[in-house]
Tab-separated table of C-alpha atoms in Angstrom:
chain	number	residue	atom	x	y	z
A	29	UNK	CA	52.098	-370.321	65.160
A	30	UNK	CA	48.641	-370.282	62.981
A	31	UNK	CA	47.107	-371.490	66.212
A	32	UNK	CA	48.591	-368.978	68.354
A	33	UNK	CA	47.774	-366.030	65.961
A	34	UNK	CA	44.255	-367.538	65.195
A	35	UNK	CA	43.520	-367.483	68.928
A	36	UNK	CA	44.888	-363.621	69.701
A	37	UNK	CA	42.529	-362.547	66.756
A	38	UNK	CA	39.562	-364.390	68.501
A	39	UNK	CA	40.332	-362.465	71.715
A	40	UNK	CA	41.145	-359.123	70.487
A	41	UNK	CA	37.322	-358.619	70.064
A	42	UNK	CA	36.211	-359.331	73.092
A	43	UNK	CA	39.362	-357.441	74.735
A	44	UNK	CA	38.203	-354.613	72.483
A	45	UNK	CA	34.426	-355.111	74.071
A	46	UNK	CA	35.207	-355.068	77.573
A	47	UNK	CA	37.314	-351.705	77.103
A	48	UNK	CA	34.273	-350.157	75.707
A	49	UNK	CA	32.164	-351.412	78.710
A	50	UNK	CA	34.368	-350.121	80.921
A	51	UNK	CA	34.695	-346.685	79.290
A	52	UNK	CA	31.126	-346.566	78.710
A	53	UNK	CA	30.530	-347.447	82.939
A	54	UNK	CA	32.938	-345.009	83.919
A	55	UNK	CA	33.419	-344.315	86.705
A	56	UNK	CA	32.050	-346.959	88.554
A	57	UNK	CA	34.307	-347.116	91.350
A	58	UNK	CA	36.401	-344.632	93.839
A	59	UNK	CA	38.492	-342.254	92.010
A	60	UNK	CA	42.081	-341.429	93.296
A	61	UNK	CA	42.836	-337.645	93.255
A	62	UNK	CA	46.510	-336.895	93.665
A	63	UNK	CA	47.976	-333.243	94.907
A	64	UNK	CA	51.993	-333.134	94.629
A	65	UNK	CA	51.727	-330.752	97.567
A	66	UNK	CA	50.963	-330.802	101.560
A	67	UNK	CA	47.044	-330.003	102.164
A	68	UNK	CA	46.314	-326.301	102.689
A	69	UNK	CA	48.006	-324.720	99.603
A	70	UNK	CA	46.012	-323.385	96.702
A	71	UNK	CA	46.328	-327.080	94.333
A	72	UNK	CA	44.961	-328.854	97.517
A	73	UNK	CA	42.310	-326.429	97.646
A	74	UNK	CA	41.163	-326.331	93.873
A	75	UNK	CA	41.648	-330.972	93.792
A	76	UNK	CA	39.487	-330.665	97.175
A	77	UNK	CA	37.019	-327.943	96.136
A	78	UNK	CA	35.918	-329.094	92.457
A	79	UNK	CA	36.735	-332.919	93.843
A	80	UNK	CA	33.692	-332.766	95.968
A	81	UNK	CA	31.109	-331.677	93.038
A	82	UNK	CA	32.825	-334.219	91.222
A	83	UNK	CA	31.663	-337.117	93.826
A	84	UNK	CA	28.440	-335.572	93.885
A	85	UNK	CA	27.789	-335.722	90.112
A	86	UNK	CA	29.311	-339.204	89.303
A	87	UNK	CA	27.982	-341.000	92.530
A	88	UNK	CA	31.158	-342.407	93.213
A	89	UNK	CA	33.720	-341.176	96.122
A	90	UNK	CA	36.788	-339.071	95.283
A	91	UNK	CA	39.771	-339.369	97.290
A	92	UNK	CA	42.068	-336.693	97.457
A	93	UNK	CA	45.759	-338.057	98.218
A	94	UNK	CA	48.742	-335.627	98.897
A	95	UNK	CA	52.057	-336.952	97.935
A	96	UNK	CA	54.563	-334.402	98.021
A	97	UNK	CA	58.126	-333.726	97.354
A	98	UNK	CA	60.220	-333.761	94.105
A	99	UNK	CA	58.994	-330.359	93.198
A	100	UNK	CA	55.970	-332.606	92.327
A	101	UNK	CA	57.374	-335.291	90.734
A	102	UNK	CA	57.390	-338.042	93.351
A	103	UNK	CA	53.473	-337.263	92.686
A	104	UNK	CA	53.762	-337.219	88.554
A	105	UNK	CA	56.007	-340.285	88.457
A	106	UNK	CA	53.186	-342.819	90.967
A	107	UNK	CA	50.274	-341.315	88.493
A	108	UNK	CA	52.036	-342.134	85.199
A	109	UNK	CA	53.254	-346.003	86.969
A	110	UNK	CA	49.430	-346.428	87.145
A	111	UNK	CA	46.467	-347.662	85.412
A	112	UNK	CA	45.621	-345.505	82.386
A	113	UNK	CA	41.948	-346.559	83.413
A	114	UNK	CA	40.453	-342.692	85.235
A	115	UNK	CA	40.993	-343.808	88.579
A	116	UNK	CA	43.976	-342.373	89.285
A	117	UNK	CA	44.027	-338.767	88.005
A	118	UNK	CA	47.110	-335.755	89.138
A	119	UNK	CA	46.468	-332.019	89.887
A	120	UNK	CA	49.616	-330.889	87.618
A	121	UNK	CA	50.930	-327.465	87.771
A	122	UNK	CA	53.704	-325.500	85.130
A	123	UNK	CA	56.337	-327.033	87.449
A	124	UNK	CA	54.985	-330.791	86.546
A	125	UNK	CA	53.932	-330.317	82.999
A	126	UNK	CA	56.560	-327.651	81.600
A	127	UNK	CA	59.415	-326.486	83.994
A	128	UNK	CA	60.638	-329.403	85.335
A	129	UNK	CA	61.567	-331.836	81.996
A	130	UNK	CA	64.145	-328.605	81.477
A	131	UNK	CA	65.198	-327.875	85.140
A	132	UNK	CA	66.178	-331.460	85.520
A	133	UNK	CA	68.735	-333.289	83.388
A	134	UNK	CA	66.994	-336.578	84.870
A	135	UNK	CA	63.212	-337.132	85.591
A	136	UNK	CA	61.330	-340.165	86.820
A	137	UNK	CA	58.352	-339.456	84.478
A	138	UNK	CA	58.056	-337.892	81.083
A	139	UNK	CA	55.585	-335.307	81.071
A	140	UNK	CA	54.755	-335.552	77.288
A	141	UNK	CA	54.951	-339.433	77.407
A	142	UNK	CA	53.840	-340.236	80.216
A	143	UNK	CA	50.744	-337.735	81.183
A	144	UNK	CA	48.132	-336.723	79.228
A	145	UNK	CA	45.981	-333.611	79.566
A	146	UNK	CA	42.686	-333.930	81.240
A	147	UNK	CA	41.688	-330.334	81.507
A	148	UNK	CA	43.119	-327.238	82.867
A	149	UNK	CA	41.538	-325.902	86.098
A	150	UNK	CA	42.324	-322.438	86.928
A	151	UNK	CA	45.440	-319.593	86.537
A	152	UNK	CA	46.916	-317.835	89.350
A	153	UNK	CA	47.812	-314.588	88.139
A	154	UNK	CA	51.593	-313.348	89.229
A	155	UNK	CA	51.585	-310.182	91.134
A	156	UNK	CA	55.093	-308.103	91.927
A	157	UNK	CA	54.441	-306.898	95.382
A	158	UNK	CA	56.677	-305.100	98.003
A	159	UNK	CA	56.602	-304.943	102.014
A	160	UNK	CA	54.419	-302.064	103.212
A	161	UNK	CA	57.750	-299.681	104.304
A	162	UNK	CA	59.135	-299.845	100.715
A	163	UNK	CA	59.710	-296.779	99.153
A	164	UNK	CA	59.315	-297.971	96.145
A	165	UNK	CA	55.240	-296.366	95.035
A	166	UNK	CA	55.120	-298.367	91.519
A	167	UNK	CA	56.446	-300.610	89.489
A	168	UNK	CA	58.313	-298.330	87.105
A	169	UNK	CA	60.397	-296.778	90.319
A	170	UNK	CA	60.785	-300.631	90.982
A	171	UNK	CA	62.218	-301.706	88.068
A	172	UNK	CA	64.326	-298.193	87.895
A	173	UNK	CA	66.072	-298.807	91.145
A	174	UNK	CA	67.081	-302.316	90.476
A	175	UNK	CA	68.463	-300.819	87.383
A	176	UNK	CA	70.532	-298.233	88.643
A	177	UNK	CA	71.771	-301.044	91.391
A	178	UNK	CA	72.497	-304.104	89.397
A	179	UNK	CA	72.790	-307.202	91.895
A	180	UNK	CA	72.563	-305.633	94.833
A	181	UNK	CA	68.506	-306.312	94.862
A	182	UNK	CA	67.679	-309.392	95.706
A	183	UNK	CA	64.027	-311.202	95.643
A	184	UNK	CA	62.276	-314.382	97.624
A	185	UNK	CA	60.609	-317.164	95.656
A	186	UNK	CA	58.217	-319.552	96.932
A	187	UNK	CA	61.336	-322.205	95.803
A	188	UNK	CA	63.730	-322.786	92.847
A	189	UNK	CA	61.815	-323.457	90.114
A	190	UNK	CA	58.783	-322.584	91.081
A	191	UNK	CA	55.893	-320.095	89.162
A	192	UNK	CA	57.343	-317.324	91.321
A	193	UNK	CA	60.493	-317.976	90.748
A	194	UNK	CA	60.476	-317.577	87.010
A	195	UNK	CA	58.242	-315.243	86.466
A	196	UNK	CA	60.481	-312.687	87.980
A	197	UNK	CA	63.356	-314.369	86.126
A	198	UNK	CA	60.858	-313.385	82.804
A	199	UNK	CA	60.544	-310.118	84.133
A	200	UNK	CA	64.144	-309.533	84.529
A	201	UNK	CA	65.140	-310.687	81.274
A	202	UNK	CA	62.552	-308.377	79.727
A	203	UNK	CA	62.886	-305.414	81.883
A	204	UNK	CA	66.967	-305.807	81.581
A	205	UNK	CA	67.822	-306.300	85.610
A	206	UNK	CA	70.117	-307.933	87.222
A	207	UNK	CA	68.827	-309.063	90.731
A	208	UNK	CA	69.636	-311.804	93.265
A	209	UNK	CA	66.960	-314.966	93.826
A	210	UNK	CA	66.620	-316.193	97.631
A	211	UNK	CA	64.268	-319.290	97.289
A	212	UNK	CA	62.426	-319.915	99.930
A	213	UNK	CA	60.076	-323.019	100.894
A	214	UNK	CA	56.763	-321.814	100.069
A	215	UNK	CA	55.451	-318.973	99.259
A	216	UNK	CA	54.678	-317.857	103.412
A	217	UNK	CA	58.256	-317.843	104.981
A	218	UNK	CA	59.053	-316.007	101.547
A	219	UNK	CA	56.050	-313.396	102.139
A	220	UNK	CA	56.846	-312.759	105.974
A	221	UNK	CA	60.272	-311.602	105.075
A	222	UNK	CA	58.726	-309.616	102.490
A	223	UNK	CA	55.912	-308.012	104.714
A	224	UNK	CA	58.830	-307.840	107.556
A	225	UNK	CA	61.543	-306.259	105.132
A	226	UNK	CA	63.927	-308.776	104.688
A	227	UNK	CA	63.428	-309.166	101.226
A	228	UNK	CA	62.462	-306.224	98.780
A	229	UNK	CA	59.911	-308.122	96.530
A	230	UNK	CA	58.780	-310.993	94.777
A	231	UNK	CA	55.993	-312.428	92.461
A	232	UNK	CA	52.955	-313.959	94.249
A	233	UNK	CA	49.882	-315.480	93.375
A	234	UNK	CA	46.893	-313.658	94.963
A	235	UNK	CA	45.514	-317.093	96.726
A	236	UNK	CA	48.756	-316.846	98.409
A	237	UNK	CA	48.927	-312.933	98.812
A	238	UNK	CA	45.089	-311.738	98.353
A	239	UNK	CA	44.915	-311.340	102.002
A	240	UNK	CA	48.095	-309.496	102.807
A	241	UNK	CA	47.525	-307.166	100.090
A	242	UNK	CA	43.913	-306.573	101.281
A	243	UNK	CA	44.939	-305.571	104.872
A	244	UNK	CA	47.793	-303.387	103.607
A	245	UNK	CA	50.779	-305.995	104.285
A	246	UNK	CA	51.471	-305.887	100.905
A	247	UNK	CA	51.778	-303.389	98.082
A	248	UNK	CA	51.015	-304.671	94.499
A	249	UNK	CA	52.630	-302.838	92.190
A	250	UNK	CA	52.068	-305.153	88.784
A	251	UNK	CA	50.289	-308.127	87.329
A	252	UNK	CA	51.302	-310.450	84.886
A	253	UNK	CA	48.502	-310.741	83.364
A	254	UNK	CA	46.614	-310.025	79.667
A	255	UNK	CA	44.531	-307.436	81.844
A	256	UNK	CA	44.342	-305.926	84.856
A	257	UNK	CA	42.597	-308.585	87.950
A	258	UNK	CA	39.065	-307.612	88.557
A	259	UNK	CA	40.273	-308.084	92.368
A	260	UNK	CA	42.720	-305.393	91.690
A	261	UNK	CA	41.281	-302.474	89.283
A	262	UNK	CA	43.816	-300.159	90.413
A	263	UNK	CA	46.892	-302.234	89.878
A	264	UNK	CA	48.158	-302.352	85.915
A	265	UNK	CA	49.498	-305.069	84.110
A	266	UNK	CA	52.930	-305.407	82.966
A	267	UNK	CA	51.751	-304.478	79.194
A	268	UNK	CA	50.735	-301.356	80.302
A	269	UNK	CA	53.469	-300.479	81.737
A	270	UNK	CA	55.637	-301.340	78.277
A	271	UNK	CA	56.505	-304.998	79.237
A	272	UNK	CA	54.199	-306.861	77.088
A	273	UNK	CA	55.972	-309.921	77.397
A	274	UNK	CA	55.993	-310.514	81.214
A	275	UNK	CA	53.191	-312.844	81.621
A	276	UNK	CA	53.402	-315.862	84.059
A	277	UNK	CA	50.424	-317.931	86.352
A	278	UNK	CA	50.523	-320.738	87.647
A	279	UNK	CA	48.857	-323.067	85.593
A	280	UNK	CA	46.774	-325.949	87.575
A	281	UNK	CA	44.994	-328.606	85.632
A	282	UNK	CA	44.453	-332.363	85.693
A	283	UNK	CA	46.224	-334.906	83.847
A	284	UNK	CA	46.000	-338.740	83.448
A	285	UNK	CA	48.460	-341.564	82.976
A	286	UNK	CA	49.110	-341.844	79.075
A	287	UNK	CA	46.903	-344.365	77.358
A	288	UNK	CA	43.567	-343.450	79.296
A	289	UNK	CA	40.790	-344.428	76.612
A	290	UNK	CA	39.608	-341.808	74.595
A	291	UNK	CA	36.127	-342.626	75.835
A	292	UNK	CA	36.965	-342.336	79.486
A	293	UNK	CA	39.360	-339.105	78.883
A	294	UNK	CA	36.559	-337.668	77.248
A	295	UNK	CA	33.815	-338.699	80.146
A	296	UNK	CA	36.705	-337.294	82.803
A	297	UNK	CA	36.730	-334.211	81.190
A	298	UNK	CA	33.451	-333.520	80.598
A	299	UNK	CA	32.443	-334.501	84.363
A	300	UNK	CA	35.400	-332.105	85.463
A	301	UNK	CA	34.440	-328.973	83.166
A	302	UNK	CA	31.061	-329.963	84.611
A	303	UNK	CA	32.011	-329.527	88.179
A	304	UNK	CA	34.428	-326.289	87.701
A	305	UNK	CA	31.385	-324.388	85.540
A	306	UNK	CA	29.052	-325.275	88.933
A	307	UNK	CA	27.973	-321.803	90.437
A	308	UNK	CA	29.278	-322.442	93.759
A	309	UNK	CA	32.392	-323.834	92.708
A	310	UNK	CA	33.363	-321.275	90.293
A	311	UNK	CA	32.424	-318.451	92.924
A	312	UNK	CA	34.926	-319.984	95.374
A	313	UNK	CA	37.537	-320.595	93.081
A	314	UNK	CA	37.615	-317.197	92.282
A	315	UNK	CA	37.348	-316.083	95.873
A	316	UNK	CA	39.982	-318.086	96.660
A	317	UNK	CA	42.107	-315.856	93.812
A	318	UNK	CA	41.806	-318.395	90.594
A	319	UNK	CA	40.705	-317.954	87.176
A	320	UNK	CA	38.603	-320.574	86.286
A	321	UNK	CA	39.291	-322.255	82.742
A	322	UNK	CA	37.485	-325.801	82.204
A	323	UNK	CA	39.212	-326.816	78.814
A	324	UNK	CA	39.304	-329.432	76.568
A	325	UNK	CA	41.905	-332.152	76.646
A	326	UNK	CA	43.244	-330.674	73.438
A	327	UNK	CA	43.316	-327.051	74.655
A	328	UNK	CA	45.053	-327.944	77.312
A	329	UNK	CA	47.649	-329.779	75.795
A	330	UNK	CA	48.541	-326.900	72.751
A	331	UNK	CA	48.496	-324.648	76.287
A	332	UNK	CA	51.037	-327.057	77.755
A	333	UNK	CA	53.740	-327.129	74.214
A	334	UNK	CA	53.794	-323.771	73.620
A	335	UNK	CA	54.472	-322.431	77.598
A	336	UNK	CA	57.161	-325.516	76.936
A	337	UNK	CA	58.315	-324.059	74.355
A	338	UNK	CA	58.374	-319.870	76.057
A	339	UNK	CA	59.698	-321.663	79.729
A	340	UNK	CA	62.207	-323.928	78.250
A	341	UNK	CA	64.048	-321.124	76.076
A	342	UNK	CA	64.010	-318.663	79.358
A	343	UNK	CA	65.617	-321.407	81.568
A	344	UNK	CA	68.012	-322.128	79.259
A	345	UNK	CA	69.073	-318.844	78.758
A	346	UNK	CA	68.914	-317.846	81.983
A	347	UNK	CA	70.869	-321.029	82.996
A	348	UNK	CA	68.747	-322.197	85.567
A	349	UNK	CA	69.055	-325.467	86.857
A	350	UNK	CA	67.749	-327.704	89.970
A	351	UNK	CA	70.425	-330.450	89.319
């Protein structure tokens, strides 16, 4: 046993050396960028966008890898099976990091445990919008005609669980309604019927709804958001309008598998708030319709428990469950 013990205490220094070497390399190899959605949507977009200044500025290639389904956990549950070494690294959203451990009674990954916050990328504002024959003018007469008809308005999602989804759940809670959710898959089928009438309203991101609302397709009428969108001067924020409590984005950042080095967390996140804070990327991301953030790995994670903590109580409440 003296032998055995002797001989693990001779190794643990030069295990202890070889992490550093590696930490202090990194990256020295391809990285593995995984998006829990199909390509085309606005996480592809922000992984592919700040993914290629990211190969540029470490000299290595990064790979961008969709892997949906799971309402992104088939994604969240390969990145936290894998090396906690920076080579495998997951665009996670509120649905990956916050909604889901209290949607689902049963997860494949733990999102405390298992992931640990890189850096957030970028918000996507919610916006209530309308179809362009609505009578509805503003957000008030909204929310005072789904009053006056309790359950008999109903509004699409972009799915069950999703940022949409509870963010008019929050605004119903807050504004006292009762209306009826229609999930769709995505947020386009769930705008179409929107712009086409079948569906009064719902919440939408403006990546997903910037260029409806632009040609007149859609009518925003609110956004929950802090302050009003420089995109959209004219339209108010919920606050404003006595609802100081309905705010909701989604939330995009990168996480790692749990036990990444401190070292190489530390040289991930400083490469990635590197890449987001380039000119060029930071003007796209925000034509696209994100806020860019670039935070800390411990910003991001206080972010990430108290929106658990906000989320959680509304679903439970609200007795919303994907089970």
């Amino acid at each position: 046993m003296k032998k055995i013990l002797a001989a693990c205490l001779l190794t643990l220094p030069a295990l202890v050396a070889t992490t550093a070497a590696q930490a202090q390399n990194y990256p020295s190899k391809t990285i593995r960028w995984l998006v829990p959605y199909p390509p085309g949507g606005g996480s592809d977009f922000l992984a592919r966008t700040v993914g290629q200044a990211l190969s540029q500025q470490v000299g290595q290639p990064v790979i961008i890898e969709n892997k949906a389904g799971g309402n992104t956990a088939i994604a969240a549950a390969e990145t936290a099976r894998s090396a906690p070494d920076g080579y495998t690294i997951l665009n996670a959203d509120n649905g990956t990091m916050v909604f889901n451990s209290a949607l689902y009674s049963k997860l494949t990954y733990n999102p405390e445990k298992d992931l640990a916050p890189v850096t957030l990328v970028g918000r996507f504002p919610m916006i209530l919008v309308v179809g362009p024959a609505s009578h509805v003018k503003d957000a008030k007469e909204f929310i005072a005609t789904a009053k006056a008809r309790p359950g008999s308005v109903n509004y699409g999602s972009a799915g069950a669980g999703s940022p949409h989804h509870l963010a008019m759940e929050l605004l119903k809670v807050n504004a006292g309604l009762h209306m009826v959710h229609i999930a769709y898959r995505g947020a386009a089928p769930a705008l179409n019927d929107v712009i086409g009438g079948q569906i009064p309203a719902m919440m939408v991101d403006l990546a997903a709804g910037g260029a409806f609302i632009k040609s007149g397709k859609l009518r925003p009428l609110a956004v929950a958001n802090p302050t009003r969108l420089p995109q959209l001067p004219d339209v108010p924020t919920f606050a404003e309008l006595g609802y100081k409590n309905v705010e909701a984005a989604a939330l995009v950042g990168v996480v790692a598998p749990a036990g990444i080095p401190a070292d190489t967390l530390n040289t991930l996140n400083k490469q990635l708030v590197t890449a987001i804070n380039q000119p060029n990327v930071k003007q796209r991301l925000i034509e696209f319709g994100v806020e860019p953030v670039a935070s800390t790995p411990q910003q991001y994670s206080d972010l990430l428990r108290s929106e658990t903590v906000r989320w959680h109580k509304l679903i439970k409440d609200q007795k919303i469950t994907l089970d």
